[in-house]
Short mmCIF file of C-alpha atoms in Angstrom, two decimals:
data_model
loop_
_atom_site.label_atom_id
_atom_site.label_comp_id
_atom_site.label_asym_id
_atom_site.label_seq_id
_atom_site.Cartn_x
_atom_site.Cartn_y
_atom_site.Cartn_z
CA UNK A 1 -20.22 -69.18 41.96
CA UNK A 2 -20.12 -65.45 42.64
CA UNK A 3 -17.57 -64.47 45.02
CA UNK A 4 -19.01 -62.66 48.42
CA UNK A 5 -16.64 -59.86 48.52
CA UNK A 6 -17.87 -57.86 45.84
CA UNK A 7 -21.32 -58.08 47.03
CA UNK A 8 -20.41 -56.68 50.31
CA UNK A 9 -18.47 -53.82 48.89
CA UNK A 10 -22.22 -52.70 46.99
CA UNK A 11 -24.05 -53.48 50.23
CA UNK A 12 -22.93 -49.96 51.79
CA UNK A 13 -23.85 -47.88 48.66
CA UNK A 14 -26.95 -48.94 47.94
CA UNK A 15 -28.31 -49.11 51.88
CA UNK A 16 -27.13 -45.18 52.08
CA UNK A 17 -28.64 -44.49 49.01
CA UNK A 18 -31.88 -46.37 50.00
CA UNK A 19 -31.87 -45.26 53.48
CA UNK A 20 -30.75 -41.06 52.47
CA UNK A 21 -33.36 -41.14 49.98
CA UNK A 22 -31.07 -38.13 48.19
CA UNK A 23 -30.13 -36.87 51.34
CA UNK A 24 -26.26 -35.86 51.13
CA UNK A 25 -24.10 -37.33 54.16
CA UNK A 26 -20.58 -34.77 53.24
CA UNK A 27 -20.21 -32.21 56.09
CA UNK A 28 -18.92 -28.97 55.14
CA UNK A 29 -16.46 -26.97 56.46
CA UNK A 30 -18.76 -24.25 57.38
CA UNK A 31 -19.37 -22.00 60.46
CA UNK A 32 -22.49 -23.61 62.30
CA UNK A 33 -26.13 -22.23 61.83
CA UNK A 34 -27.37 -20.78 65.23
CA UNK A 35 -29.61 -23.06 67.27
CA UNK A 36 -32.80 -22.67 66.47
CA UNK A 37 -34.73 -21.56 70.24
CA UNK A 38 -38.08 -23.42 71.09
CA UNK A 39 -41.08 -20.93 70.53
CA UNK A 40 -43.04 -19.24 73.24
CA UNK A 41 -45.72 -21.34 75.04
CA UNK A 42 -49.32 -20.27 74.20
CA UNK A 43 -52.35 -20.42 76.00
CA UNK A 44 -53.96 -22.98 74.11
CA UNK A 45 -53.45 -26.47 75.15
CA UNK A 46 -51.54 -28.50 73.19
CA UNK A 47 -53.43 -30.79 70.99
CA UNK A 48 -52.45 -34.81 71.28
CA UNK A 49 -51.29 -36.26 67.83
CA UNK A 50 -53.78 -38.27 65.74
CA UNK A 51 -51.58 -39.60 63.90
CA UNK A 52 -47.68 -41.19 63.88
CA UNK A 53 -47.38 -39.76 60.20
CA UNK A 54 -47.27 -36.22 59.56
CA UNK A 55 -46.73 -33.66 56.31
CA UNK A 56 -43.72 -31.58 56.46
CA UNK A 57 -44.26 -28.20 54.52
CA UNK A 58 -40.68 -27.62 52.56
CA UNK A 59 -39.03 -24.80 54.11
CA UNK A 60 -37.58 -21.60 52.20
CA UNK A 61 -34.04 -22.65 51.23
CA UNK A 62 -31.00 -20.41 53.20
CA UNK A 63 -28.10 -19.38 51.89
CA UNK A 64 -25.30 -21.71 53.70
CA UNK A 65 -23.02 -19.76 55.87
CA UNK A 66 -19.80 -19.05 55.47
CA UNK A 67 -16.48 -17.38 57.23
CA UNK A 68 -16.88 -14.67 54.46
CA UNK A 69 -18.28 -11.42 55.73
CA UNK A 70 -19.82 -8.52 53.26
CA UNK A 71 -17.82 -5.61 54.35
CA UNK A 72 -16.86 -2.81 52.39
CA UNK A 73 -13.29 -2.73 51.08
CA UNK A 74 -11.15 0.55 50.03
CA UNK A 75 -10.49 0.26 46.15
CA UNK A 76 -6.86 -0.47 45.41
CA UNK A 77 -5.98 2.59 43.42
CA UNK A 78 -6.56 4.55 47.49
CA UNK A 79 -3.52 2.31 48.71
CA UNK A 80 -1.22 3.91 46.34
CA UNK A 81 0.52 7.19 47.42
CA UNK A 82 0.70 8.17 43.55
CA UNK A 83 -2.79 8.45 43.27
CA UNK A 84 -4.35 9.41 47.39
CA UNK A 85 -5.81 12.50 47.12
CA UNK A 86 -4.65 13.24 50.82
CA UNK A 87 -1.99 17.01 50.92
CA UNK A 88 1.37 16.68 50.42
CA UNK A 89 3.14 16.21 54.11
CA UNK A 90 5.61 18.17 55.28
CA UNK A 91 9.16 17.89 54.79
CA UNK A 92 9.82 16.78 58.20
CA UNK A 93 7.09 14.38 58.01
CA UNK A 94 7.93 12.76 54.38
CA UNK A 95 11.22 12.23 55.40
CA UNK A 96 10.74 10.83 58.34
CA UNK A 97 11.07 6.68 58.23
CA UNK A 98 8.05 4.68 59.18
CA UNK A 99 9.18 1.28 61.12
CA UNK A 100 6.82 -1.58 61.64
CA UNK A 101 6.78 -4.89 63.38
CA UNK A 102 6.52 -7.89 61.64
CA UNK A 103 6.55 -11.86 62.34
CA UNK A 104 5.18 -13.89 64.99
CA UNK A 105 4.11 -13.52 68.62
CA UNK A 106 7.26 -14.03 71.03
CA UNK A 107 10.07 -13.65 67.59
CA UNK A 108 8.80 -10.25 66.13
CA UNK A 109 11.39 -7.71 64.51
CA UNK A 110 11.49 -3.90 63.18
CA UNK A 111 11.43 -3.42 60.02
CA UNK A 112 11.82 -0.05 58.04
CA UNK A 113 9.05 0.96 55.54
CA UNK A 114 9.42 2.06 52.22
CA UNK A 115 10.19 5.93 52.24
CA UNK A 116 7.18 7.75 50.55
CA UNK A 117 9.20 9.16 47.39
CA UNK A 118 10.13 5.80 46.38
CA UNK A 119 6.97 4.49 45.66
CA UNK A 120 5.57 4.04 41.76
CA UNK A 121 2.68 3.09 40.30
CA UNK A 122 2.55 -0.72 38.98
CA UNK A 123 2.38 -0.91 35.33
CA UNK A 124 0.05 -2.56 33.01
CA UNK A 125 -0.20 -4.18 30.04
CA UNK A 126 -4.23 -3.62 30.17
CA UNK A 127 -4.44 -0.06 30.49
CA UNK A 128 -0.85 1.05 28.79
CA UNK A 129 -0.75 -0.05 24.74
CA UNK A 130 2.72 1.66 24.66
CA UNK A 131 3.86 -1.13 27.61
CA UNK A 132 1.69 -3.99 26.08
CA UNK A 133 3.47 -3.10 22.45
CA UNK A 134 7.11 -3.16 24.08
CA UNK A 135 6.67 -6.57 25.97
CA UNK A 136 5.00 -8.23 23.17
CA UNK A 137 7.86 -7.05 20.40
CA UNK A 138 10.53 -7.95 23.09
CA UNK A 139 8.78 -11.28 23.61
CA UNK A 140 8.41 -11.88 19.64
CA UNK A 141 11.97 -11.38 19.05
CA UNK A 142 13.47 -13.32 21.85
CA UNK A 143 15.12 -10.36 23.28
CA UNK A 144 15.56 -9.21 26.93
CA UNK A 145 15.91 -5.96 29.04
CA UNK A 146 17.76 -4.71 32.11
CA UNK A 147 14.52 -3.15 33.11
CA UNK A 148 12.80 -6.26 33.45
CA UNK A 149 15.91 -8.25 34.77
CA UNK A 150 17.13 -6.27 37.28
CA UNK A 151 13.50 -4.89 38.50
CA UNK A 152 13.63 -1.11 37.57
CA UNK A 153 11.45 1.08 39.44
CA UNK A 154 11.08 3.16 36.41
CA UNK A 155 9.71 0.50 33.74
CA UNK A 156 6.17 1.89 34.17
CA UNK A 157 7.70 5.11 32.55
CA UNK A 158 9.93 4.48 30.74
CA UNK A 159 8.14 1.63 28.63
CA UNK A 160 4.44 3.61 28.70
CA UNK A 161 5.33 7.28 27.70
CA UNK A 162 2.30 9.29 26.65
CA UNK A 163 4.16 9.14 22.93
CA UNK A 164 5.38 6.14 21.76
CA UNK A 165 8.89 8.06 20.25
CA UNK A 166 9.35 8.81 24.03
CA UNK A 167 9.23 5.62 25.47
CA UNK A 168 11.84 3.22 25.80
CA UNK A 169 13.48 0.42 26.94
CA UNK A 170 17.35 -0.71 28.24
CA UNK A 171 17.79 -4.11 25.92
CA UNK A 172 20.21 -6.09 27.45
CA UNK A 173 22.40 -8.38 25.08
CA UNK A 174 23.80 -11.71 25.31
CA UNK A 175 21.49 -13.33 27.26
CA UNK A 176 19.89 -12.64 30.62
CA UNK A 177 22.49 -14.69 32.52
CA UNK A 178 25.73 -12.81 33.95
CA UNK A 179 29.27 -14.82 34.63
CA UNK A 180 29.90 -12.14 37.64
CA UNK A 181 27.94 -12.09 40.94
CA UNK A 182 27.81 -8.65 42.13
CA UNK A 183 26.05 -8.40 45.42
CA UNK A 184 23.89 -5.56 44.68
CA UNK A 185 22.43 -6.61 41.25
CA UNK A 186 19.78 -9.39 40.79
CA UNK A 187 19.99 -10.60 37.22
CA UNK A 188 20.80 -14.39 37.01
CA UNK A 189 24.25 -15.58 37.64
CA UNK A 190 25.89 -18.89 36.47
CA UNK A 191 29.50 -19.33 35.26
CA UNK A 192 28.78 -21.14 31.75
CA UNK A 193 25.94 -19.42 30.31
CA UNK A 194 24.13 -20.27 27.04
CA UNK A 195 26.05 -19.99 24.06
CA UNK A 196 25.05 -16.07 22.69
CA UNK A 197 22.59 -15.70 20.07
CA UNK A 198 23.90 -15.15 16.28
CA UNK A 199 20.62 -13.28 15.24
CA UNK A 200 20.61 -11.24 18.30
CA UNK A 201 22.12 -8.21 16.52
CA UNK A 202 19.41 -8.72 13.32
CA UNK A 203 16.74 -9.03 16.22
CA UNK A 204 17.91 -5.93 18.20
CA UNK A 205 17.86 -3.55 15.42
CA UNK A 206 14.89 -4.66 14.18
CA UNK A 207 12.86 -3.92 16.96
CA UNK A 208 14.32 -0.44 17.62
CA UNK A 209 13.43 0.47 14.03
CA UNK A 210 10.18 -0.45 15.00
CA UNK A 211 9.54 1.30 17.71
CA UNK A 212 10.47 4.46 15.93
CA UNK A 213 13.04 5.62 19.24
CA UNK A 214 15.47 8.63 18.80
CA UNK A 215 17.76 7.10 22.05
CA UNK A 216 18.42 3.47 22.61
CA UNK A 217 20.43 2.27 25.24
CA UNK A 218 22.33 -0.94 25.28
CA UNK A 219 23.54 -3.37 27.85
CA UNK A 220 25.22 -6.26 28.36
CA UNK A 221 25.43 -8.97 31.15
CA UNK A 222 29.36 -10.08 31.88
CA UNK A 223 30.41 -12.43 29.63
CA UNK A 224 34.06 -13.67 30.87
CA UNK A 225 33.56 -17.00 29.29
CA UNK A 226 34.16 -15.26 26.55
CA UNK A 227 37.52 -14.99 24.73
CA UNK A 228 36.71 -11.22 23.78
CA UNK A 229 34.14 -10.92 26.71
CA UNK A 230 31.52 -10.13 23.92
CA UNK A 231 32.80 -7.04 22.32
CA UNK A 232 32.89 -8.01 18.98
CA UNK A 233 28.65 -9.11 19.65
CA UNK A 234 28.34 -5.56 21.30
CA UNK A 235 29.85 -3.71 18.55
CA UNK A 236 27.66 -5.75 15.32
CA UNK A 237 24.63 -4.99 16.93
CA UNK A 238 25.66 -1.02 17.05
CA UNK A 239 26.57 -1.62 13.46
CA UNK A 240 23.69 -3.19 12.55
CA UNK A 241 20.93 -0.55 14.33
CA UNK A 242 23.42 2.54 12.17
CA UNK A 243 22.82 0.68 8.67
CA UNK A 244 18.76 0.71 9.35
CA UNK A 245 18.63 4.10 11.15
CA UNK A 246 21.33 6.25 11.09
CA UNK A 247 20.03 9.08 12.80
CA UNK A 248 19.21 6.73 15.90
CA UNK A 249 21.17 8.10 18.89
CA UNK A 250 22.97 4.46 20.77
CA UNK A 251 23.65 4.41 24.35
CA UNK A 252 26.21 1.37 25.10
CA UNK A 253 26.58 0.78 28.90
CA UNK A 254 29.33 -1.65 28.83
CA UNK A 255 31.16 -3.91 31.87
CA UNK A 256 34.54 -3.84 31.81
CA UNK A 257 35.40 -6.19 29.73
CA UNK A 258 38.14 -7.64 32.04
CA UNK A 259 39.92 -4.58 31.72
CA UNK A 260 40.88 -5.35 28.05
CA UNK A 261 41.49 -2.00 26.54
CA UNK A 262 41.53 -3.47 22.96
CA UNK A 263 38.29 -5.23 23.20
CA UNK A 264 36.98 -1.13 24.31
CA UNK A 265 38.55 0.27 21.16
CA UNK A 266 36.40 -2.34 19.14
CA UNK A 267 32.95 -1.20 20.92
CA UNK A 268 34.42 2.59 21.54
CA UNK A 269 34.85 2.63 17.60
CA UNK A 270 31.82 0.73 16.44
CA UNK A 271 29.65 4.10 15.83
CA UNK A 272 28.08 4.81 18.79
CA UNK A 273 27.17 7.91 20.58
CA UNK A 274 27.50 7.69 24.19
CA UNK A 275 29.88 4.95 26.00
CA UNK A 276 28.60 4.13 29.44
CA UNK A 277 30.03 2.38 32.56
CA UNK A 278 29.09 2.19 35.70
CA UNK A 279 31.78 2.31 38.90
CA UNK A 280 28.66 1.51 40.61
CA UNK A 281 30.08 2.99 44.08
CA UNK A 282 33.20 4.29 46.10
CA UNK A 283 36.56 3.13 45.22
CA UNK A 284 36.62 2.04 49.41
CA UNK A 285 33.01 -0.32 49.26
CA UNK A 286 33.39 -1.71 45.64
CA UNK A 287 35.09 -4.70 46.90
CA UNK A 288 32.09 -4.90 49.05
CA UNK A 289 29.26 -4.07 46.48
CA UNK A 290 31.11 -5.52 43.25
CA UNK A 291 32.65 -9.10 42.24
CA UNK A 292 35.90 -9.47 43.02
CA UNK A 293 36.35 -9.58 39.55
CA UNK A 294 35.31 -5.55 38.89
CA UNK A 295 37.78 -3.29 40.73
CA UNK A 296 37.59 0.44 40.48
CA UNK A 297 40.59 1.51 38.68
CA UNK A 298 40.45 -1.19 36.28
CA UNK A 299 36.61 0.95 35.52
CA UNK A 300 38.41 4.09 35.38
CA UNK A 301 41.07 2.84 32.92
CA UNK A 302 38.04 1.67 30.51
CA UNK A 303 36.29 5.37 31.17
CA UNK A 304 39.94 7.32 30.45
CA UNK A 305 41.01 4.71 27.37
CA UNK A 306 37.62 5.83 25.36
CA UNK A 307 38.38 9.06 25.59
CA UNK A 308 41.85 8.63 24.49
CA UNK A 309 40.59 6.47 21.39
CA UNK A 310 38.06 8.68 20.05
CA UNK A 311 38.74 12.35 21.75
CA UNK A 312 37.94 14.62 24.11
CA UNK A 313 35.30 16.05 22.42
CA UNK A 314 33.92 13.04 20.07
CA UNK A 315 32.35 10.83 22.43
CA UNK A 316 30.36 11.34 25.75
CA UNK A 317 31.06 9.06 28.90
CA UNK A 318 28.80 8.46 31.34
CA UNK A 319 29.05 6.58 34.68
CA UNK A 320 26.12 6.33 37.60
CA UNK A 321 27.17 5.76 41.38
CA UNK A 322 24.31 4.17 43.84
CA UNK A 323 23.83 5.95 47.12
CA UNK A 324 22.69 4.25 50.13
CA UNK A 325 25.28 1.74 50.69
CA UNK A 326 26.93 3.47 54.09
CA UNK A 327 29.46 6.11 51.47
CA UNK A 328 30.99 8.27 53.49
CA UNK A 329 30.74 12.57 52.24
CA UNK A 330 34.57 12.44 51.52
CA UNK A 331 34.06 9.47 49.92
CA UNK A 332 31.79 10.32 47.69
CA UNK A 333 33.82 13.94 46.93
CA UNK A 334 36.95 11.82 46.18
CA UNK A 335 34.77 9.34 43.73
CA UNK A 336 34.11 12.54 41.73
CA UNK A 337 37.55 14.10 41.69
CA UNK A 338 38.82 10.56 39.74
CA UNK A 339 35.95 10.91 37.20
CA UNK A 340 36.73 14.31 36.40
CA UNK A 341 40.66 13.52 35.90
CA UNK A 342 39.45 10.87 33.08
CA UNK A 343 37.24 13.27 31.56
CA UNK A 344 33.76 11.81 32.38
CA UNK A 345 30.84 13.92 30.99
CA UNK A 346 28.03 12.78 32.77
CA UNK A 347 27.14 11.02 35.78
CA UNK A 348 23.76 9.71 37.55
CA UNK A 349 22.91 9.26 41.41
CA UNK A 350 20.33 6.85 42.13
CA UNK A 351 19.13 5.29 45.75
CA UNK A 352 20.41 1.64 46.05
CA UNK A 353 17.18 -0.59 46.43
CA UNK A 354 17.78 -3.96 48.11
CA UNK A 355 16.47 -6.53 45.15
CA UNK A 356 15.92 -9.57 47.75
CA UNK A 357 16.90 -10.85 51.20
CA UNK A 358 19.95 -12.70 49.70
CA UNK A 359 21.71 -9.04 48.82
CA UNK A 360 22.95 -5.97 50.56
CA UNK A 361 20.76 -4.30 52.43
CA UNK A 362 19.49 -0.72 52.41
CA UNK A 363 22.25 1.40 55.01
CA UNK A 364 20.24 4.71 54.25
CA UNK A 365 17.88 5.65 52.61
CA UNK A 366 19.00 9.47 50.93
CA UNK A 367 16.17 11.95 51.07
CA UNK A 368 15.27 13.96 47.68
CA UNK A 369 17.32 16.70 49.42
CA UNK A 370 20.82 15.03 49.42
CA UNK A 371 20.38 14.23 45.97
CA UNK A 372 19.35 17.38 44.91
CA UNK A 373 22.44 18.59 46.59
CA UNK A 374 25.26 16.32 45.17
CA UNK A 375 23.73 16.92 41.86
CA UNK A 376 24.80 20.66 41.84
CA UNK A 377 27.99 19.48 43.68
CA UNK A 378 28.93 17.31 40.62
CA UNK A 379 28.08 20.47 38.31
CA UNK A 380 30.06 23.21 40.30
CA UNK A 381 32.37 20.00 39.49
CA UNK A 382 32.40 20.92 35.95
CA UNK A 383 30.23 17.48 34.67
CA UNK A 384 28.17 18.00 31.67
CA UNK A 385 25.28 16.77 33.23
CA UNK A 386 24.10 15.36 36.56
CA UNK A 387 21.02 12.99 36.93
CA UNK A 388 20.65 13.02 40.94
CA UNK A 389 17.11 11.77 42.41
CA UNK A 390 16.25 8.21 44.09
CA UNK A 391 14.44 6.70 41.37
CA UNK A 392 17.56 7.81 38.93
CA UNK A 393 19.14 4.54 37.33
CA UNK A 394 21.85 4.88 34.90
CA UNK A 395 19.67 4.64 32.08
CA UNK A 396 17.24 7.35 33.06
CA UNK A 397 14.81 9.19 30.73
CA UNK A 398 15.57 12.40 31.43
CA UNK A 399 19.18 11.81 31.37
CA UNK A 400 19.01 10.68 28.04
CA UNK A 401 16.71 13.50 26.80
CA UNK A 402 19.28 15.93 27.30
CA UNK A 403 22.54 13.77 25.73
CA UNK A 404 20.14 13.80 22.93
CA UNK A 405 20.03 17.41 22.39
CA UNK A 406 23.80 17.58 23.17
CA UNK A 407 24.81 15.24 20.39
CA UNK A 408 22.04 16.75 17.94
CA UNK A 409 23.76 19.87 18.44
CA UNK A 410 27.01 18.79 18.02
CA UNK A 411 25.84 17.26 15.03
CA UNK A 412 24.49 20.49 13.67
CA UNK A 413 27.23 22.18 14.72
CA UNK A 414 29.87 19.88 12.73
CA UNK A 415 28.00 20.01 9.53
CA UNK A 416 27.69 23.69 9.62
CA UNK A 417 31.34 23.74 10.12
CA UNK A 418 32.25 20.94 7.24
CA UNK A 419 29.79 23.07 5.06
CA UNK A 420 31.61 26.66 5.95
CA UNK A 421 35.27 24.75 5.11
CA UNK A 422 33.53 23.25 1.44
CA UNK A 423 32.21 26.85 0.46
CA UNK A 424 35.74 28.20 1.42
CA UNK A 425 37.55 25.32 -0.26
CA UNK A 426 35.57 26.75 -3.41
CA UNK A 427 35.73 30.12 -3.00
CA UNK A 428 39.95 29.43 -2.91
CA UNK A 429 39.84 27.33 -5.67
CA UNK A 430 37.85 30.13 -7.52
CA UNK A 431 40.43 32.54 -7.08
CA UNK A 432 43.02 30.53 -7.94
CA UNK A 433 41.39 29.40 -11.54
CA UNK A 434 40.98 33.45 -11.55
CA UNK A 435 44.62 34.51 -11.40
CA UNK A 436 45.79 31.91 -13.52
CA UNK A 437 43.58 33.45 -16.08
CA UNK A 438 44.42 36.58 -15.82
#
């Protein structure tokens, strides 16, 4: 015997489907149609029906309504200041800080908006082959970058150059996961990090020589769980990018390597050009801005102990100080009289830009002005070279254009030099052969 259930669960599907004759019961979500308004009365008398069934003409379908509303929309590129075709404001204008509020009714707050001259275009991969070619090699290889991990302003730049031998792009070794929590810096923190790559270095060098670069910079994340904090992994890879391309000018922007001056000999001496670190701020705020693990003077005995390894005049240093994270002038005057006593060459200025809610925020934001300014202060200083201008990060383009022509004429310089003491060694030897003759 059939069981009755089963029957009555088909009873309601096939009575709606009998009944609706294909008419759909769903409602929508939908705003409602307007009512439709009885028509206007007519003279002529209504006529009675003559009959209950009647023929219903099939109406015009409508479009169903909707909370969407055809309105014309500015294109994006008019929301970016890079590309408005609006004049240049004043000074007083631009540097005057725009506030908004923001948040709900009854718990709103002030917030302060982005200053004009820090704004940049996004990049693409769709419009910008040089950017598409970096990412994809970087990808390909398994290798990462500083400009990508700690959200670079300048990426769009840097990575999509008009030439391809101009563009380029920070790699950042050992992994993109740093033992040290620095509260200004938003690259991935964790105290045991992945074991580091052994075909990193092979991978690294590779993709520079592909690129065809004449300046590569390289960075690490802090690697204290680490027996040489990754100097000996720093200094292969430097190796390894010499024996492919030897003219290829190497950037190393270093940590500190727990203040192990040995373990800076090994990188100092591994063939690079330029040896980079980064004090990052004043001596007064880095316990602040820093982990507790980075202290000031243990940067400046890193900066001093290159110089004393491979001479004054044999190795640039470089250092970059962010602005913007309530330094004091004397401060900042005092920060520059200790780099000059270890014989720094260059150093950058760059506005600090708060990378989330979690880190320090923004205590001023310095106008182009002040940076303009401190960059001839650290000149009239007697530093080699000053990089001063919000969007400036330590590894900055233009920066790097410049040690470039530096070290190539150093180069020159030293090979003219070697060549002048050859063709006297020979000319001496000549005359000696001569009077012995004689």
């Amino acid at each position: 015997m059939v069981s009755s259930v089963p029957i009555q669960r088909m009873q309601g599907p096939l009575r709606r489907s009998l009944a609706g004759a294909g008419v759909s019961l769903r409602s929508y979500a939908t705003i409602p149609s307007p009512p439709i308004h009885a028509a206007a009365p007519t003279s002529q008398p209504s006529q009675p029906a003559l009959s209950t069934k009647t023929t219903t003409t099939p109406q015009p379908s409508k479009p169903r309504p909707t909370y969407f509303r055809d309105a014309a929309v500015a294109p994006f590129s008019d929301f970016l200041p890079s590309s408005s075709p609006a004049a240049p404001l004043a000074p007083s204008d631009a540097y005057t800080l725009r506030t908004a509020e923001v948040g709900p009714a009854g718990r709103k707050r002030t917030i302060t908006r982005l200053p004009e001259w820090l704004k940049t275009p996004i990049p693409s991969a769709g419009t910008n082959p040089n950017y598409a070619k970096i990412k994809a090699d970087l990808r390909g290889l398994n290798l990462h970058t500083v400009c990508e991990e700690a959200r670079c302003p300048n990426i769009g730049e840097c990575w999509g150059g008009s030439n391809k031998a101009e563009a380029t792009a920070t790699i950042m070794l050992m992994g993109d996961t740093c033992t040290r929590g620095c509260r200004f810096c938003s690259v991935k923190t964790n105290r045991a990090p992945a074991p580091l790559d052994p075909h990193e270095p092979e991978n690294t060098a590779e993709a520079l020589a592909r690129w065809g670069l004449g300046y590569v910079v390289l960075t690490s994340v802090d690697r204290d769980d680490l027996a040489d904090g990754g100097a000996h992994h720093f200094a292969e890879t430097i190796r390894r990018i010499k024996q492919k391309k030897p003219t290829l000018l190497v950037e190393a922007l270093t940590g500190d390597l727990r203040g192990d001056l040995d373990m800076v000999r090994i990188v100092a001496e591994s063939g690079l050009d330029v040896y980079a670190h980064n004090v990052e701020t004043t001596e007064g705020l880095t316990p602040y801005v820093r982990d507790r693990r980075a202290t000031f003077r243990q940067s400046l005995k890193v900066l001093k102990h290159v110089k004393d390894v491979k001479g004054k005049d044999n190795i640039i240093t470089k250092t970059s100080i962010m602005l913007g994270l309530g330094e004091q002038e004397e401060e900042l005057w005092e920060t520059l009289r200790e780099l000059r006593k270890v014989d720094v060459d260059i150093v950058t200025f760059g506005q600090y830009m708060r990378p989330t809610k979690r880190h320090l925020k923004v205590e001023k934001y310095v106008t182009p002005d002040e940076f303009d300014l401190w960059g001839k202060r650290a000149l009239d200083m007697g530093f080699m070279h000053c990089a001063s201008g919000p969007l400036v990060r330590s590894s900055y383009k233009a920066g790097e254009a410049f040690i470039e022509n530096v070290l190539r004429k150093r180069a020159g310089e030293k090979a003219g030099a070697s060549t002048e003491k050859l063709v006297g060694q020979a000319v001496a030897a000549e005359e000696t052969a001569s009077r012995g003759s004689l």
